């Protein structure tokens, strides 16, 4: 892929920033530079034949996606924009890499493989599933399904760090199970698929390791922040959202089967090892 141009959309997001490090010569585009929700803009963009589009743009506010007034924009970003990129990929003979989510599943299976039928529980999941279908309409595509993303930006880990610094003792759900995905791992996995000319299709990609609950992860963060693990109160998802109307239903099982990508030679680092390395860095107070 040395002679191919890599174009990153959503370049200012958590994953976009990691991709810019992994692909330093890429054309990194923010929404201001390329609005992928505008069909005319995508069609008129000067795509170079045989280049690679890595779409890291997404609407990720799961609860806000449930509001009817937001549906049009959620669908534009997570579904229609992918359709426009897929059409451009077909027209200009591009490779499309699209990042998906385990929220396309209802979480009824303990481990999700790439062939599991879609069964989303919420609007976000439905639009992501439709985006996957759109990405698959172009021949040269990689759909990267991931979960629980941690990168340069506001995320679960630094939110827990901030709470620990402020001596807040939060309730955290203990029945949603999965693995963290660090954006540098995600970016390296994408690069591996491209560099090895892996067969096109869908690939699960998270960090490796024993699945855990959000409350177990929060306890690690609090302990590494010098606090007691007893500061975390484990609660069920039903209890946590009991007095919060309008929130999105979450899948309880988010663990993704990594067999397919590991057979191609990419073995992600253990999520706990990555988390401990991250927590050894200085804590940055959130604004």
Short mmCIF file of C-alpha atoms in Angstrom, two decimals:
data_model
loop_
_atom_site.label_atom_id
_atom_site.label_comp_id
_atom_site.label_asym_id
_atom_site.label_seq_id
_atom_site.Cartn_x
_atom_site.Cartn_y
_atom_site.Cartn_z
CA UNK A 1 0.00 0.00 0.00
CA UNK A 2 3.08 2.27 -0.12
CA UNK A 3 1.98 3.94 -3.34
CA UNK A 4 -1.62 4.38 -2.27
CA UNK A 5 -3.01 7.57 -0.78
CA UNK A 6 -4.81 7.13 2.56
CA UNK A 7 -7.68 9.53 3.23
CA UNK A 8 -8.95 9.70 6.83
CA UNK A 9 -12.41 11.13 7.48
CA UNK A 10 -13.33 12.15 11.01
CA UNK A 11 -9.67 12.97 11.56
CA UNK A 12 -10.21 14.94 14.79
CA UNK A 13 -11.97 12.15 16.70
CA UNK A 14 -10.31 9.72 19.12
CA UNK A 15 -9.68 7.15 16.41
CA UNK A 16 -8.91 9.77 13.79
CA UNK A 17 -6.05 11.13 15.90
CA UNK A 18 -4.60 7.63 16.37
CA UNK A 19 -4.88 6.95 12.63
CA UNK A 20 -2.98 10.16 11.86
CA UNK A 21 -0.06 8.81 13.92
CA UNK A 22 -0.13 5.40 12.25
CA UNK A 23 -0.53 6.93 8.77
CA UNK A 24 1.59 10.12 9.00
CA UNK A 25 1.38 10.78 5.26
CA UNK A 26 -2.40 10.42 5.09
CA UNK A 27 -4.76 13.16 3.97
CA UNK A 28 -6.52 13.79 7.29
CA UNK A 29 -9.86 15.52 6.83
CA UNK A 30 -12.12 17.09 9.42
CA UNK A 31 -15.80 17.69 8.76
CA UNK A 32 -14.98 21.28 7.80
CA UNK A 33 -12.59 19.97 5.14
CA UNK A 34 -14.88 17.21 3.83
CA UNK A 35 -18.49 16.98 4.96
CA UNK A 36 -19.22 13.34 4.22
CA UNK A 37 -22.91 13.88 5.03
CA UNK A 38 -23.22 16.02 1.88
CA UNK A 39 -23.63 13.75 -1.14
CA UNK A 40 -22.61 16.42 -3.65
CA UNK A 41 -19.45 17.25 -1.68
CA UNK A 42 -18.41 13.59 -1.52
CA UNK A 43 -19.08 13.09 -5.24
CA UNK A 44 -17.13 16.20 -6.24
CA UNK A 45 -14.11 15.48 -4.02
CA UNK A 46 -10.95 14.81 -6.05
CA UNK A 47 -10.50 11.15 -5.19
CA UNK A 48 -7.31 9.56 -6.46
CA UNK A 49 -7.87 6.14 -8.05
CA UNK A 50 -6.75 3.14 -5.97
CA UNK A 51 -6.53 5.17 -2.76
CA UNK A 52 -7.91 4.13 0.60
CA UNK A 53 -10.66 5.82 2.59
CA UNK A 54 -10.64 5.16 6.33
CA UNK A 55 -13.93 6.42 7.72
CA UNK A 56 -13.47 7.26 11.41
CA UNK A 57 -16.43 9.64 11.53
CA UNK A 58 -19.50 8.65 13.55
CA UNK A 59 -22.27 9.92 15.78
CA UNK A 60 -21.41 8.22 19.07
CA UNK A 61 -23.71 9.88 21.63
CA UNK A 62 -25.92 6.84 22.13
CA UNK A 63 -28.51 8.50 24.37
CA UNK A 64 -28.82 11.67 22.29
CA UNK A 65 -29.45 9.46 19.27
CA UNK A 66 -32.73 8.37 20.88
CA UNK A 67 -34.18 11.88 20.63
CA UNK A 68 -36.46 12.11 17.57
CA UNK A 69 -35.15 15.56 16.70
CA UNK A 70 -31.64 14.09 16.30
CA UNK A 71 -32.54 11.10 14.14
CA UNK A 72 -31.93 12.81 10.80
CA UNK A 73 -28.40 13.83 11.75
CA UNK A 74 -27.59 10.47 13.38
CA UNK A 75 -28.72 8.64 10.25
CA UNK A 76 -26.82 11.07 8.03
CA UNK A 77 -23.52 10.48 9.82
CA UNK A 78 -23.77 6.77 10.60
CA UNK A 79 -25.63 5.55 7.51
CA UNK A 80 -26.11 7.96 4.61
CA UNK A 81 -22.52 9.27 4.73
CA UNK A 82 -21.23 5.71 4.53
CA UNK A 83 -23.45 5.15 1.50
CA UNK A 84 -21.94 8.22 -0.18
CA UNK A 85 -18.39 7.04 0.58
CA UNK A 86 -19.21 3.55 -0.66
CA UNK A 87 -20.53 4.96 -3.93
CA UNK A 88 -17.37 7.04 -4.30
CA UNK A 89 -15.27 3.95 -3.61
CA UNK A 90 -17.04 2.05 -6.36
CA UNK A 91 -16.81 4.91 -8.87
CA UNK A 92 -13.10 5.61 -8.28
CA UNK A 93 -11.95 2.06 -7.47
CA UNK A 94 -11.08 2.90 -3.88
CA UNK A 95 -10.78 0.69 -0.82
CA UNK A 96 -13.22 1.67 1.94
CA UNK A 97 -12.41 0.97 5.59
CA UNK A 98 -15.42 1.62 7.80
CA UNK A 99 -15.49 1.40 11.60
CA UNK A 100 -18.52 -0.32 13.10
CA UNK A 101 -19.74 -1.17 16.61
CA UNK A 102 -20.89 -4.11 18.69
CA UNK A 103 -24.10 -2.13 19.19
CA UNK A 104 -25.34 -3.68 15.95
CA UNK A 105 -26.08 -6.69 18.21
CA UNK A 106 -28.53 -7.04 21.11
CA UNK A 107 -25.94 -8.61 23.43
CA UNK A 108 -27.83 -11.87 23.87
CA UNK A 109 -24.78 -13.90 22.78
CA UNK A 110 -21.81 -14.13 25.19
CA UNK A 111 -19.37 -13.65 22.31
CA UNK A 112 -20.14 -12.08 18.92
CA UNK A 113 -18.56 -13.28 15.69
CA UNK A 114 -18.55 -11.49 12.36
CA UNK A 115 -21.43 -13.55 10.93
CA UNK A 116 -23.99 -12.90 13.67
CA UNK A 117 -27.20 -11.35 12.27
CA UNK A 118 -27.88 -7.73 13.19
CA UNK A 119 -30.20 -7.21 16.17
CA UNK A 120 -29.69 -3.62 17.40
CA UNK A 121 -31.48 -2.40 20.52
CA UNK A 122 -31.32 1.33 19.91
CA UNK A 123 -31.24 4.04 17.25
CA UNK A 124 -27.46 4.31 17.31
CA UNK A 125 -27.13 0.55 16.74
CA UNK A 126 -29.68 0.59 13.94
CA UNK A 127 -27.92 3.39 12.08
CA UNK A 128 -24.55 1.66 12.52
CA UNK A 129 -26.01 -1.59 11.15
CA UNK A 130 -27.36 0.31 8.15
CA UNK A 131 -23.94 1.86 7.71
CA UNK A 132 -22.37 -1.60 7.64
CA UNK A 133 -24.81 -2.67 4.93
CA UNK A 134 -23.94 0.46 2.95
CA UNK A 135 -20.18 -0.13 3.29
CA UNK A 136 -20.58 -3.70 2.04
CA UNK A 137 -22.08 -2.52 -1.25
CA UNK A 138 -18.63 -1.65 -2.60
CA UNK A 139 -16.41 -4.59 -3.48
CA UNK A 140 -13.18 -3.46 -1.83
CA UNK A 141 -14.29 -2.89 1.75
CA UNK A 142 -13.19 -3.63 5.30
CA UNK A 143 -15.78 -3.27 8.07
CA UNK A 144 -13.98 -3.06 11.42
CA UNK A 145 -16.28 -3.92 14.29
CA UNK A 146 -15.07 -2.70 17.66
CA UNK A 147 -16.26 -1.81 21.18
CA UNK A 148 -15.55 0.31 24.26
CA UNK A 149 -13.08 2.68 22.57
CA UNK A 150 -10.43 4.48 24.62
CA UNK A 151 -8.27 7.14 23.01
CA UNK A 152 -7.20 10.77 22.98
CA UNK A 153 -10.42 12.46 24.08
CA UNK A 154 -13.21 12.17 26.61
CA UNK A 155 -13.77 8.50 27.43
CA UNK A 156 -14.72 6.19 30.28
CA UNK A 157 -11.21 5.90 31.71
CA UNK A 158 -10.47 9.60 32.03
CA UNK A 159 -13.99 10.26 33.30
CA UNK A 160 -13.32 7.75 36.12
CA UNK A 161 -9.94 9.37 36.76
CA UNK A 162 -11.61 12.74 37.09
CA UNK A 163 -14.22 11.39 39.50
CA UNK A 164 -11.48 9.81 41.61
CA UNK A 165 -9.58 13.12 41.76
CA UNK A 166 -12.74 14.86 42.96
CA UNK A 167 -13.46 12.20 45.60
CA UNK A 168 -16.73 11.27 43.92
CA UNK A 169 -17.83 7.69 44.56
CA UNK A 170 -19.87 6.63 41.53
CA UNK A 171 -22.25 3.78 40.83
CA UNK A 172 -21.05 1.83 37.78
CA UNK A 173 -22.84 -0.96 35.93
CA UNK A 174 -21.66 -4.49 36.58
CA UNK A 175 -23.70 -6.47 34.05
CA UNK A 176 -22.37 -5.03 30.79
CA UNK A 177 -19.42 -7.21 29.83
CA UNK A 178 -16.76 -6.59 27.19
CA UNK A 179 -13.20 -5.55 26.44
CA UNK A 180 -11.64 -2.13 26.05
CA UNK A 181 -10.30 -1.11 22.64
CA UNK A 182 -7.42 1.34 22.62
CA UNK A 183 -7.32 3.50 19.52
CA UNK A 184 -3.65 2.83 18.79
CA UNK A 185 -4.45 -0.91 18.72
CA UNK A 186 -7.42 -0.24 16.46
CA UNK A 187 -5.31 1.86 14.10
CA UNK A 188 -2.51 -0.72 13.98
CA UNK A 189 -5.02 -3.48 13.26
CA UNK A 190 -6.43 -1.52 10.34
CA UNK A 191 -2.92 -0.94 9.00
CA UNK A 192 -2.17 -4.67 9.32
CA UNK A 193 -5.20 -5.62 7.22
CA UNK A 194 -4.25 -3.11 4.53
CA UNK A 195 -0.54 -3.96 4.44
CA UNK A 196 -1.14 -7.72 4.28
CA UNK A 197 -3.84 -7.40 1.60
CA UNK A 198 -6.21 -9.32 3.83
CA UNK A 199 -9.40 -10.61 2.20
CA UNK A 200 -12.11 -7.95 2.12
CA UNK A 201 -14.96 -8.28 4.58
CA UNK A 202 -15.83 -7.73 8.24
CA UNK A 203 -13.32 -8.09 11.08
CA UNK A 204 -13.80 -7.83 14.83
CA UNK A 205 -11.05 -5.78 16.45
CA UNK A 206 -10.66 -5.02 20.16
CA UNK A 207 -7.87 -5.56 22.64
CA UNK A 208 -7.39 -9.11 23.90
CA UNK A 209 -7.91 -10.38 27.44
CA UNK A 210 -10.50 -11.60 29.89
CA UNK A 211 -13.80 -9.74 29.41
CA UNK A 212 -14.82 -7.53 32.33
CA UNK A 213 -17.63 -5.25 33.43
CA UNK A 214 -17.53 -1.46 33.47
CA UNK A 215 -17.48 -1.54 37.28
CA UNK A 216 -14.43 -3.84 37.29
CA UNK A 217 -12.64 -1.47 34.93
CA UNK A 218 -13.64 1.50 37.10
CA UNK A 219 -12.18 -0.24 40.16
CA UNK A 220 -8.83 -0.60 38.38
CA UNK A 221 -8.85 3.11 37.53
CA UNK A 222 -9.74 4.12 41.09
CA UNK A 223 -7.10 1.84 42.60
CA UNK A 224 -4.41 3.23 40.28
CA UNK A 225 -5.61 6.73 41.20
CA UNK A 226 -4.88 6.04 44.87
CA UNK A 227 -8.49 5.44 45.85
CA UNK A 228 -10.26 2.43 47.31
CA UNK A 229 -12.04 0.00 45.02
CA UNK A 230 -14.92 0.18 47.52
CA UNK A 231 -15.55 3.73 46.24
CA UNK A 232 -17.19 2.06 43.23
CA UNK A 233 -20.73 0.81 43.80
CA UNK A 234 -21.61 -1.95 41.31
CA UNK A 235 -25.20 -1.75 40.05
CA UNK A 236 -27.19 -3.42 37.32
CA UNK A 237 -27.94 -1.56 34.10
CA UNK A 238 -31.62 -1.55 35.05
CA UNK A 239 -30.83 0.06 38.41
CA UNK A 240 -28.45 2.61 36.90
CA UNK A 241 -30.98 3.88 34.36
CA UNK A 242 -34.09 3.45 36.53
CA UNK A 243 -34.72 7.18 36.92
CA UNK A 244 -33.32 8.29 33.57
CA UNK A 245 -36.10 8.26 30.97
CA UNK A 246 -35.23 8.34 27.30
CA UNK A 247 -31.85 6.62 27.54
CA UNK A 248 -30.85 4.01 24.99
CA UNK A 249 -31.04 0.33 25.78
CA UNK A 250 -27.54 -1.20 25.96
CA UNK A 251 -26.36 -4.71 24.99
CA UNK A 252 -25.19 -6.57 28.08
CA UNK A 253 -22.64 -8.71 26.24
CA UNK A 254 -20.16 -6.78 24.10
CA UNK A 255 -17.30 -9.27 23.80
CA UNK A 256 -16.16 -9.76 20.21
CA UNK A 257 -14.58 -12.95 18.85
CA UNK A 258 -11.07 -12.07 17.60
CA UNK A 259 -10.30 -15.39 15.92
CA UNK A 260 -10.61 -14.10 12.36
CA UNK A 261 -8.14 -11.23 12.62
CA UNK A 262 -5.74 -13.19 14.83
CA UNK A 263 -5.54 -15.91 12.20
CA UNK A 264 -4.23 -13.23 9.85
CA UNK A 265 -1.34 -12.51 12.22
CA UNK A 266 -2.61 -9.53 14.21
CA UNK A 267 -2.64 -10.28 17.94
CA UNK A 268 -3.93 -7.30 19.93
CA UNK A 269 -2.30 -6.45 23.26
CA UNK A 270 -4.15 -7.37 26.45
CA UNK A 271 -6.53 -4.57 27.46
CA UNK A 272 -5.46 -4.70 31.12
CA UNK A 273 -1.80 -4.27 30.19
CA UNK A 274 -2.73 -1.30 28.00
CA UNK A 275 -4.87 0.19 30.76
CA UNK A 276 -2.12 -0.09 33.37
CA UNK A 277 0.33 1.61 30.99
CA UNK A 278 -2.15 4.41 30.39
CA UNK A 279 -2.83 4.88 34.11
CA UNK A 280 0.89 5.17 34.84
CA UNK A 281 0.86 8.48 32.94
CA UNK A 282 0.05 11.75 34.73
CA UNK A 283 -3.66 12.33 35.29
CA UNK A 284 -5.15 15.21 33.32
CA UNK A 285 -8.11 16.96 34.93
CA UNK A 286 -11.09 17.21 32.61
CA UNK A 287 -12.55 20.66 32.02
#
